[in-house]
Amino acid sequence: MENSRIKRKKRRQSISLFTNIVFCMITLAALTGCIVLLLKNYALRNQTQETMAQIQDLEKLQDIYIYTQADLDSYLEEAAVLARQEERGAFLNELKEKMSGGGTATAMLRDFFQEDVVVYADGEYHFFPISDQLKKHDYVYDNFKLLESGLVEYVDDTDEVISRKGIDVSRYQGKIDWEEVASDGVEYAFIRAGIRGTTEGKLTEDERFADNIEGALENNIHAGIYFFTQAMTEAEAVEEAEFVLELIEPYDITYPVVIDIEEVTSEDARTAKLTREQYTENCIAFCETIKAAGYTPMIYGNLKTFMIMLDMNRLEEYEKWFAYYSTPVYFPYEFSIWQYSSKGSVSGISGDVDLNICMKDLAAKD
């Protein structure tokens, strides 16, 4: 009996211990879960704090890049000022370099304003935008070769000379040995037929016209003709053309007949106040009269002539003879002859003579 009680007591003790162990394990598991939840909550809180900090940083960044219109205008103005200062600095440095190199003001302006024709006249600089309406020449500037002799030649891409050497003469060259001129390679000569007086307007034959035209033709030099105009009206321009036609009628003129349009600076010159429109009308009247007689008309002038005194838009159909005494030639529009020097030297002529090159075959064909 005693043994049975002892056994039952031990069994109850064993069950009680097992129960305690189970409860301890449950309690430990619950505690572990609480710890895990606590750690997760802590991690979530840290993540939330980091996210909030990032949001605050973004808000700060947004504050930096959001401007009012006034702020934007101020920023753009400051940027423009800085850009102008940089451009001004670059311009001044380039200007210093050009001035140090001995460049003239006109040459520098032409470098800076390459979309314009820059003309210095009457104490002022004139800027003419290069017109898309006018025909341009297609000369390659590097193909104009300045020789040690002072002559200029125009060559093709194989360095073959394709220009023709010429001169223009009047009474100022005196008596000319035309045989010597021909031996010096001159292929054509423009002979001055005459002038109209700058004040009284009288038509006058050049005193050496006959000698020069005959001397040139006798030595197989192509002859062209030019006349210095001072016509006030179209009627006077026609009168000048008819005066020339009468003089050249006996001769074989194979090069153009030219109206010479130049500024006369004296205040009492009859054309001193002639308008651009009237100069152009007179030029057309002369050229059309020459063309009607079977000759090739041509216009002679310099930058002032073509850009200021004449309306080029109305003169496209006529050949141009351009005077410009520097290299490279400065003129964007079509021209056939370039008078590049008034101080040239040619055998058979004492003193200076105008030198020309022609890039086109202008000789009239029989």
CSV table of C-alpha atoms in Angstrom, one decimal:
chain,number,residue,atom,x,y,z
A,1,MET,CA,0.0,0.0,0.0
A,2,GLU,CA,2.8,2.3,1.0
A,3,ASN,CA,4.6,1.6,-2.2
A,4,SER,CA,1.5,2.5,-4.2
A,5,ARG,CA,1.3,5.9,-2.6
A,6,ILE,CA,4.9,6.6,-3.2
A,7,LYS,CA,4.5,5.7,-6.9
A,8,ARG,CA,1.5,7.9,-7.3
A,9,LYS,CA,3.4,10.8,-5.7
A,10,LYS,CA,6.4,10.4,-8.0
A,11,ARG,CA,4.0,10.3,-11.0
A,12,ARG,CA,2.4,13.6,-9.9
A,13,GLN,CA,5.8,15.2,-9.4
A,14,SER,CA,6.8,14.1,-12.9
A,15,ILE,CA,3.7,15.5,-14.5
A,16,SER,CA,4.2,18.8,-12.6
A,17,LEU,CA,7.8,19.1,-13.8
A,18,PHE,CA,6.8,18.4,-17.4
A,19,THR,CA,4.0,21.0,-17.1
A,20,ASN,CA,6.4,23.6,-15.8
A,21,ILE,CA,8.8,22.9,-18.7
A,22,VAL,CA,6.1,23.3,-21.2
A,23,PHE,CA,5.0,26.5,-19.7
A,24,CYS,CA,8.6,27.8,-19.6
A,25,MET,CA,9.0,27.0,-23.3
A,26,ILE,CA,5.8,28.8,-24.2
A,27,THR,CA,6.9,31.8,-22.1
A,28,LEU,CA,10.3,31.8,-23.8
A,29,ALA,CA,8.7,31.5,-27.3
A,30,ALA,CA,6.4,34.4,-26.4
A,31,LEU,CA,9.3,36.5,-25.2
A,32,THR,CA,11.3,35.7,-28.3
A,33,GLY,CA,8.4,36.8,-30.5
A,34,CYS,CA,8.2,40.1,-28.5
A,35,ILE,CA,11.9,40.7,-29.1
A,36,VAL,CA,11.6,40.0,-32.8
A,37,LEU,CA,8.6,42.4,-33.1
A,38,LEU,CA,10.5,45.0,-31.1
A,39,LEU,CA,13.5,44.7,-33.4
A,40,LYS,CA,11.3,44.9,-36.5
A,41,ASN,CA,9.6,47.9,-35.1
A,42,TYR,CA,13.0,49.5,-34.4
A,43,ALA,CA,14.2,48.8,-37.9
A,44,LEU,CA,10.9,50.2,-39.4
A,45,ARG,CA,11.3,53.3,-37.3
A,46,ASN,CA,14.9,53.8,-38.6
A,47,GLN,CA,13.8,53.2,-42.2
A,48,THR,CA,11.0,55.7,-41.7
A,49,GLN,CA,13.4,58.3,-40.3
A,50,GLU,CA,15.7,57.8,-43.3
A,51,THR,CA,12.9,58.2,-45.7
A,52,MET,CA,11.7,61.4,-44.0
A,53,ALA,CA,15.3,62.7,-44.1
A,54,GLN,CA,15.4,61.9,-47.9
A,55,ILE,CA,12.1,63.7,-48.4
A,56,GLN,CA,13.4,66.7,-46.5
A,57,ASP,CA,16.5,66.7,-48.7
A,58,LEU,CA,14.4,66.6,-51.8
A,59,GLU,CA,12.3,69.4,-50.5
A,60,LYS,CA,15.5,71.4,-50.0
A,61,LEU,CA,16.7,70.6,-53.5
A,62,GLN,CA,13.3,71.7,-54.9
A,63,ASP,CA,13.7,74.9,-53.0
A,64,ILE,CA,17.0,75.5,-54.8
A,65,TYR,CA,15.7,75.0,-58.4
A,66,ILE,CA,12.3,76.6,-58.2
A,67,TYR,CA,12.6,80.3,-59.3
A,68,THR,CA,10.2,83.1,-59.7
A,69,GLN,CA,10.0,84.9,-63.1
A,70,ALA,CA,11.9,87.8,-61.5
A,71,ASP,CA,14.7,85.4,-60.4
A,72,LEU,CA,14.8,83.9,-63.9
A,73,ASP,CA,15.0,87.3,-65.6
A,74,SER,CA,17.8,88.3,-63.3
A,75,TYR,CA,19.7,85.1,-63.9
A,76,LEU,CA,19.3,85.5,-67.7
A,77,GLU,CA,20.5,89.1,-67.5
A,78,GLU,CA,23.6,88.1,-65.6
A,79,ALA,CA,24.3,85.3,-68.1
A,80,ALA,CA,23.9,87.7,-71.0
A,81,VAL,CA,26.3,90.2,-69.3
A,82,LEU,CA,28.9,87.4,-68.8
A,83,ALA,CA,28.5,86.3,-72.4
A,84,ARG,CA,28.9,89.9,-73.7
A,85,GLN,CA,32.0,90.3,-71.5
A,86,GLU,CA,33.5,87.1,-72.9
A,87,GLU,CA,32.6,88.1,-76.5
A,88,ARG,CA,34.0,91.6,-75.9
A,89,GLY,CA,37.2,90.2,-74.5
A,90,ALA,CA,37.6,87.9,-77.5
A,91,PHE,CA,36.8,90.7,-79.9
A,92,LEU,CA,39.4,93.0,-78.3
A,93,ASN,CA,42.1,90.4,-78.3
A,94,GLU,CA,41.4,89.7,-82.0
A,95,LEU,CA,41.4,93.5,-82.7
A,96,LYS,CA,44.8,93.9,-80.9
A,97,GLU,CA,46.3,91.1,-82.9
A,98,LYS,CA,45.1,92.7,-86.2
A,99,MET,CA,46.2,96.2,-85.2
A,100,SER,CA,49.6,94.8,-84.1
A,101,GLY,CA,49.9,93.2,-87.5
A,102,GLY,CA,49.5,96.6,-89.2
A,103,GLY,CA,46.0,96.0,-90.5
A,104,THR,CA,43.9,99.0,-91.5
A,105,ALA,CA,40.6,99.9,-90.0
A,106,THR,CA,38.8,99.1,-93.2
A,107,ALA,CA,40.5,95.7,-93.6
A,108,MET,CA,39.6,94.8,-90.0
A,109,LEU,CA,36.0,95.8,-90.5
A,110,ARG,CA,35.8,93.6,-93.6
A,111,ASP,CA,37.2,90.7,-91.6
A,112,PHE,CA,34.6,91.2,-88.9
A,113,PHE,CA,31.6,91.8,-91.2
A,114,GLN,CA,32.0,89.1,-93.8
A,115,GLU,CA,28.3,89.1,-94.7
A,116,ASP,CA,28.5,92.7,-95.8
A,117,VAL,CA,30.4,94.7,-98.4
A,118,VAL,CA,32.2,97.4,-96.4
A,119,VAL,CA,32.9,100.6,-98.3
A,120,TYR,CA,34.7,103.6,-96.9
A,121,ALA,CA,33.6,106.8,-98.7
A,122,ASP,CA,33.0,110.4,-97.8
A,123,GLY,CA,34.5,110.0,-94.4
A,124,GLU,CA,32.1,107.2,-93.4
A,125,TYR,CA,31.9,103.4,-93.4
A,126,HIS,CA,29.0,102.0,-95.3
A,127,PHE,CA,27.7,98.4,-94.8
A,128,PHE,CA,25.9,96.7,-97.6
A,129,PRO,CA,24.5,93.2,-96.9
A,130,ILE,CA,25.6,90.9,-99.7
A,131,SER,CA,22.6,90.4,-101.9
A,132,ASP,CA,21.2,87.0,-102.8
A,133,GLN,CA,19.6,88.6,-105.8
A,134,LEU,CA,22.8,89.5,-107.6
A,135,LYS,CA,25.0,87.1,-109.4
A,136,LYS,CA,28.3,86.3,-107.7
A,137,HIS,CA,31.6,85.6,-109.3
A,138,ASP,CA,33.2,82.1,-108.9
A,139,TYR,CA,36.8,83.1,-108.7
A,140,VAL,CA,39.1,81.3,-106.3
A,141,TYR,CA,41.0,83.9,-104.4
A,142,ASP,CA,44.0,81.7,-103.9
A,143,ASN,CA,44.2,81.3,-107.7
A,144,PHE,CA,45.1,85.0,-108.1
A,145,LYS,CA,48.9,85.0,-108.0
A,146,LEU,CA,50.9,88.2,-107.2
A,147,LEU,CA,54.3,87.8,-109.0
A,148,GLU,CA,57.6,89.4,-107.9
A,149,SER,CA,57.3,91.7,-110.9
A,150,GLY,CA,54.1,93.2,-109.4
A,151,LEU,CA,51.9,91.6,-112.0
A,152,VAL,CA,48.9,89.6,-111.1
A,153,GLU,CA,47.8,86.4,-112.9
A,154,TYR,CA,44.8,84.1,-112.5
A,155,VAL,CA,45.5,80.4,-112.7
A,156,ASP,CA,43.4,77.2,-112.9
A,157,ASP,CA,43.7,74.2,-110.6
A,158,THR,CA,46.7,73.0,-112.6
A,159,ASP,CA,48.5,76.3,-112.2
A,160,GLU,CA,48.0,77.1,-115.9
A,161,VAL,CA,47.5,80.9,-116.4
A,162,ILE,CA,44.1,81.6,-117.8
A,163,SER,CA,43.9,85.4,-117.3
A,164,ARG,CA,44.9,87.9,-120.0
A,165,LYS,CA,47.2,90.8,-119.4
A,166,GLY,CA,45.9,94.3,-120.3
A,167,ILE,CA,46.4,98.0,-119.8
A,168,ASP,CA,44.3,101.2,-120.2
A,169,VAL,CA,45.8,104.4,-121.6
A,170,SER,CA,45.0,108.0,-122.3
A,171,ARG,CA,46.9,111.2,-123.1
A,172,TYR,CA,48.6,110.9,-119.7
A,173,GLN,CA,50.8,108.1,-120.9
A,174,GLY,CA,52.2,110.3,-123.7
A,175,LYS,CA,53.7,108.8,-126.8
A,176,ILE,CA,53.6,105.0,-126.6
A,177,ASP,CA,55.9,102.5,-128.4
A,178,TRP,CA,53.1,99.9,-129.1
A,179,GLU,CA,55.6,97.4,-130.6
A,180,GLU,CA,57.3,97.3,-127.2
A,181,VAL,CA,54.0,97.0,-125.4
A,182,ALA,CA,53.1,94.0,-127.5
A,183,SER,CA,56.4,92.4,-126.8
A,184,ASP,CA,55.8,92.7,-123.1
A,185,GLY,CA,52.8,90.3,-123.3
A,186,VAL,CA,50.0,92.9,-123.4
A,187,GLU,CA,47.0,91.2,-125.1
A,188,TYR,CA,44.5,94.1,-125.0
A,189,ALA,CA,44.3,97.8,-124.3
A,190,PHE,CA,41.4,100.1,-123.4
A,191,ILE,CA,41.9,103.4,-125.2
A,192,ARG,CA,40.3,106.5,-123.8
A,193,ALA,CA,38.1,108.0,-126.6
A,194,GLY,CA,37.3,111.2,-124.7
A,195,ILE,CA,35.6,112.9,-121.8
A,196,ARG,CA,32.8,115.2,-120.9
A,197,GLY,CA,34.0,118.2,-119.0
A,198,THR,CA,33.3,118.1,-115.3
A,199,THR,CA,32.0,121.7,-115.2
A,200,GLU,CA,31.0,123.0,-118.6
A,201,GLY,CA,30.0,119.6,-119.9
A,202,LYS,CA,31.8,119.8,-123.3
A,203,LEU,CA,32.5,116.6,-125.2
A,204,THR,CA,36.3,116.3,-125.9
A,205,GLU,CA,38.2,113.7,-127.8
A,206,ASP,CA,41.3,112.4,-126.1
A,207,GLU,CA,44.3,114.0,-127.8
A,208,ARG,CA,46.1,110.7,-128.2
A,209,PHE,CA,43.1,108.6,-129.1
A,210,ALA,CA,43.9,108.1,-132.8
A,211,ASP,CA,47.6,107.4,-132.2
A,212,ASN,CA,46.8,104.9,-129.4
A,213,ILE,CA,44.1,103.0,-131.3
A,214,GLU,CA,46.1,102.7,-134.4
A,215,GLY,CA,49.3,101.7,-132.6
A,216,ALA,CA,47.5,99.0,-130.7
A,217,LEU,CA,45.7,97.5,-133.7
A,218,GLU,CA,48.9,97.6,-135.8
A,219,ASN,CA,50.6,95.4,-133.2
A,220,ASN,CA,47.7,92.9,-133.0
A,221,ILE,CA,46.6,94.1,-129.6
A,222,HIS,CA,42.8,93.9,-129.0
A,223,ALA,CA,41.4,97.3,-128.6
A,224,GLY,CA,38.6,98.3,-126.2
A,225,ILE,CA,37.3,101.9,-125.6
A,226,TYR,CA,36.3,103.9,-122.6
A,227,PHE,CA,34.7,107.2,-122.1
A,228,PHE,CA,34.7,109.3,-118.9
A,229,THR,CA,31.1,110.4,-118.4
A,230,GLN,CA,29.7,113.5,-116.7
A,231,ALA,CA,26.2,113.1,-118.2
A,232,MET,CA,23.4,114.7,-116.2
A,233,THR,CA,20.5,113.0,-118.1
A,234,GLU,CA,19.8,110.0,-120.2
A,235,ALA,CA,19.9,112.2,-123.3
A,236,GLU,CA,23.4,113.4,-122.5
A,237,ALA,CA,24.4,109.7,-121.9
A,238,VAL,CA,23.1,108.8,-125.3
A,239,GLU,CA,25.0,111.8,-126.7
A,240,GLU,CA,28.2,110.5,-125.2
A,241,ALA,CA,27.7,107.0,-126.6
A,242,GLU,CA,27.0,108.4,-130.1
A,243,PHE,CA,30.2,110.6,-129.8
A,244,VAL,CA,32.2,107.4,-129.1
A,245,LEU,CA,30.5,105.4,-131.8
A,246,GLU,CA,31.4,108.1,-134.4
A,247,LEU,CA,35.1,108.0,-133.2
A,248,ILE,CA,35.5,104.3,-133.4
A,249,GLU,CA,33.6,103.6,-136.6
A,250,PRO,CA,36.7,103.3,-138.7
A,251,TYR,CA,38.4,100.8,-136.4
A,252,ASP,CA,38.2,97.1,-135.5
A,253,ILE,CA,37.1,97.3,-131.9
A,254,THR,CA,37.0,93.7,-130.5
A,255,TYR,CA,36.9,94.5,-126.8
A,256,PRO,CA,34.0,96.2,-124.9
A,257,VAL,CA,33.1,99.9,-125.1
A,258,VAL,CA,33.0,101.2,-121.6
A,259,ILE,CA,31.3,103.9,-119.7
A,260,ASP,CA,33.7,105.2,-117.0
A,261,ILE,CA,31.8,106.2,-113.9
A,262,GLU,CA,33.9,107.8,-111.2
A,263,GLU,CA,33.3,110.3,-108.4
A,264,VAL,CA,34.4,113.9,-109.1
A,265,THR,CA,35.2,115.5,-105.8
A,266,SER,CA,35.2,119.1,-106.8
A,267,GLU,CA,32.2,121.0,-105.5
A,268,ASP,CA,31.5,122.6,-108.9
A,269,ALA,CA,31.4,119.3,-110.7
A,270,ARG,CA,28.2,119.1,-112.7
A,271,THR,CA,27.4,115.7,-111.3
A,272,ALA,CA,28.2,116.6,-107.7
A,273,LYS,CA,24.5,116.2,-106.7
A,274,LEU,CA,23.5,113.5,-109.2
A,275,THR,CA,21.3,110.9,-107.6
A,276,ARG,CA,21.9,107.1,-107.6
A,277,GLU,CA,18.8,106.7,-109.7
A,278,GLN,CA,19.9,109.2,-112.3
A,279,TYR,CA,23.4,107.7,-112.5
A,280,THR,CA,21.8,104.3,-113.1
A,281,GLU,CA,19.5,105.7,-115.8
A,282,ASN,CA,22.4,107.4,-117.6
A,283,CYS,CA,24.5,104.2,-117.4
A,284,ILE,CA,21.7,102.1,-118.9
A,285,ALA,CA,21.1,104.7,-121.7
A,286,PHE,CA,24.8,104.6,-122.6
A,287,CYS,CA,25.1,100.8,-122.6
A,288,GLU,CA,21.9,100.3,-124.6
A,289,THR,CA,23.1,102.7,-127.3
A,290,ILE,CA,26.4,100.9,-127.5
A,291,LYS,CA,24.7,97.5,-127.6
A,292,ALA,CA,22.3,98.6,-130.4
A,293,ALA,CA,25.4,99.5,-132.5
A,294,GLY,CA,26.7,96.0,-132.2
A,295,TYR,CA,29.4,96.4,-129.6
A,296,THR,CA,29.7,94.9,-126.1
A,297,PRO,CA,28.9,97.5,-123.4
A,298,MET,CA,30.8,97.5,-120.1
A,299,ILE,CA,30.7,99.6,-116.9
A,300,TYR,CA,33.9,100.7,-115.2
A,301,GLY,CA,34.0,101.7,-111.5
A,302,ASN,CA,35.3,101.0,-108.0
A,303,LEU,CA,33.5,100.0,-104.8
A,304,LYS,CA,31.9,103.4,-104.4
A,305,THR,CA,30.7,103.4,-108.0
A,306,PHE,CA,29.0,100.0,-107.8
A,307,MET,CA,27.8,100.0,-104.2
A,308,ILE,CA,26.8,103.7,-103.7
A,309,MET,CA,26.6,105.5,-107.0
A,310,LEU,CA,24.7,102.8,-109.0
A,311,ASP,CA,21.8,100.4,-108.5
A,312,MET,CA,23.4,97.1,-109.2
A,313,ASN,CA,20.1,95.3,-109.4
A,314,ARG,CA,19.3,97.1,-112.7
A,315,LEU,CA,22.7,96.5,-114.3
A,316,GLU,CA,23.1,92.7,-114.1
A,317,GLU,CA,23.2,92.2,-117.9
A,318,TYR,CA,26.2,94.4,-118.5
A,319,GLU,CA,29.9,93.4,-118.2
A,320,LYS,CA,31.8,94.9,-115.2
A,321,TRP,CA,35.3,96.3,-115.0
A,322,PHE,CA,36.3,96.6,-111.4
A,323,ALA,CA,39.0,98.9,-110.0
A,324,TYR,CA,40.6,97.8,-106.7
A,325,TYR,CA,44.2,98.4,-105.8
A,326,SER,CA,44.9,95.7,-103.2
A,327,THR,CA,45.0,91.9,-103.1
A,328,PRO,CA,43.0,89.9,-102.8
A,329,VAL,CA,40.3,91.6,-104.8
A,330,TYR,CA,37.4,92.6,-102.7
A,331,PHE,CA,34.0,92.3,-104.5
A,332,PRO,CA,31.5,89.5,-104.3
A,333,TYR,CA,29.6,90.1,-107.5
A,334,GLU,CA,30.3,89.2,-111.1
A,335,PHE,CA,33.1,91.1,-112.9
A,336,SER,CA,35.2,90.3,-115.9
A,337,ILE,CA,38.2,92.6,-115.7
A,338,TRP,CA,40.1,93.6,-112.6
A,339,GLN,CA,42.2,96.8,-112.7
A,340,TYR,CA,44.6,96.0,-109.9
A,341,SER,CA,47.2,98.8,-110.1
A,342,SER,CA,47.5,102.4,-111.3
A,343,LYS,CA,51.3,102.3,-110.8
A,344,GLY,CA,52.2,99.6,-113.2
A,345,SER,CA,55.2,99.4,-115.5
A,346,VAL,CA,55.1,98.1,-119.1
A,347,SER,CA,57.7,98.2,-121.8
A,348,GLY,CA,57.1,101.0,-124.3
A,349,ILE,CA,55.4,103.3,-121.8
A,350,SER,CA,57.2,105.9,-119.8
A,351,GLY,CA,55.9,106.3,-116.3
A,352,ASP,CA,53.0,104.6,-114.6
A,353,VAL,CA,50.2,102.8,-116.4
A,354,ASP,CA,47.0,101.0,-115.2
A,355,LEU,CA,47.3,97.2,-115.1
A,356,ASN,CA,44.4,94.9,-115.7
A,357,ILE,CA,43.7,91.2,-115.9
A,358,CYS,CA,40.7,89.7,-117.7
A,359,MET,CA,39.3,86.4,-116.6
A,360,LYS,CA,37.0,86.0,-119.5
A,361,ASP,CA,37.3,85.9,-123.3
A,362,LEU,CA,35.8,89.2,-124.2
A,363,ALA,CA,37.1,89.5,-127.7
A,364,ALA,CA,34.3,89.9,-130.2
A,365,LYS,CA,34.2,87.1,-132.7
A,366,ASP,CA,34.0,87.8,-136.5
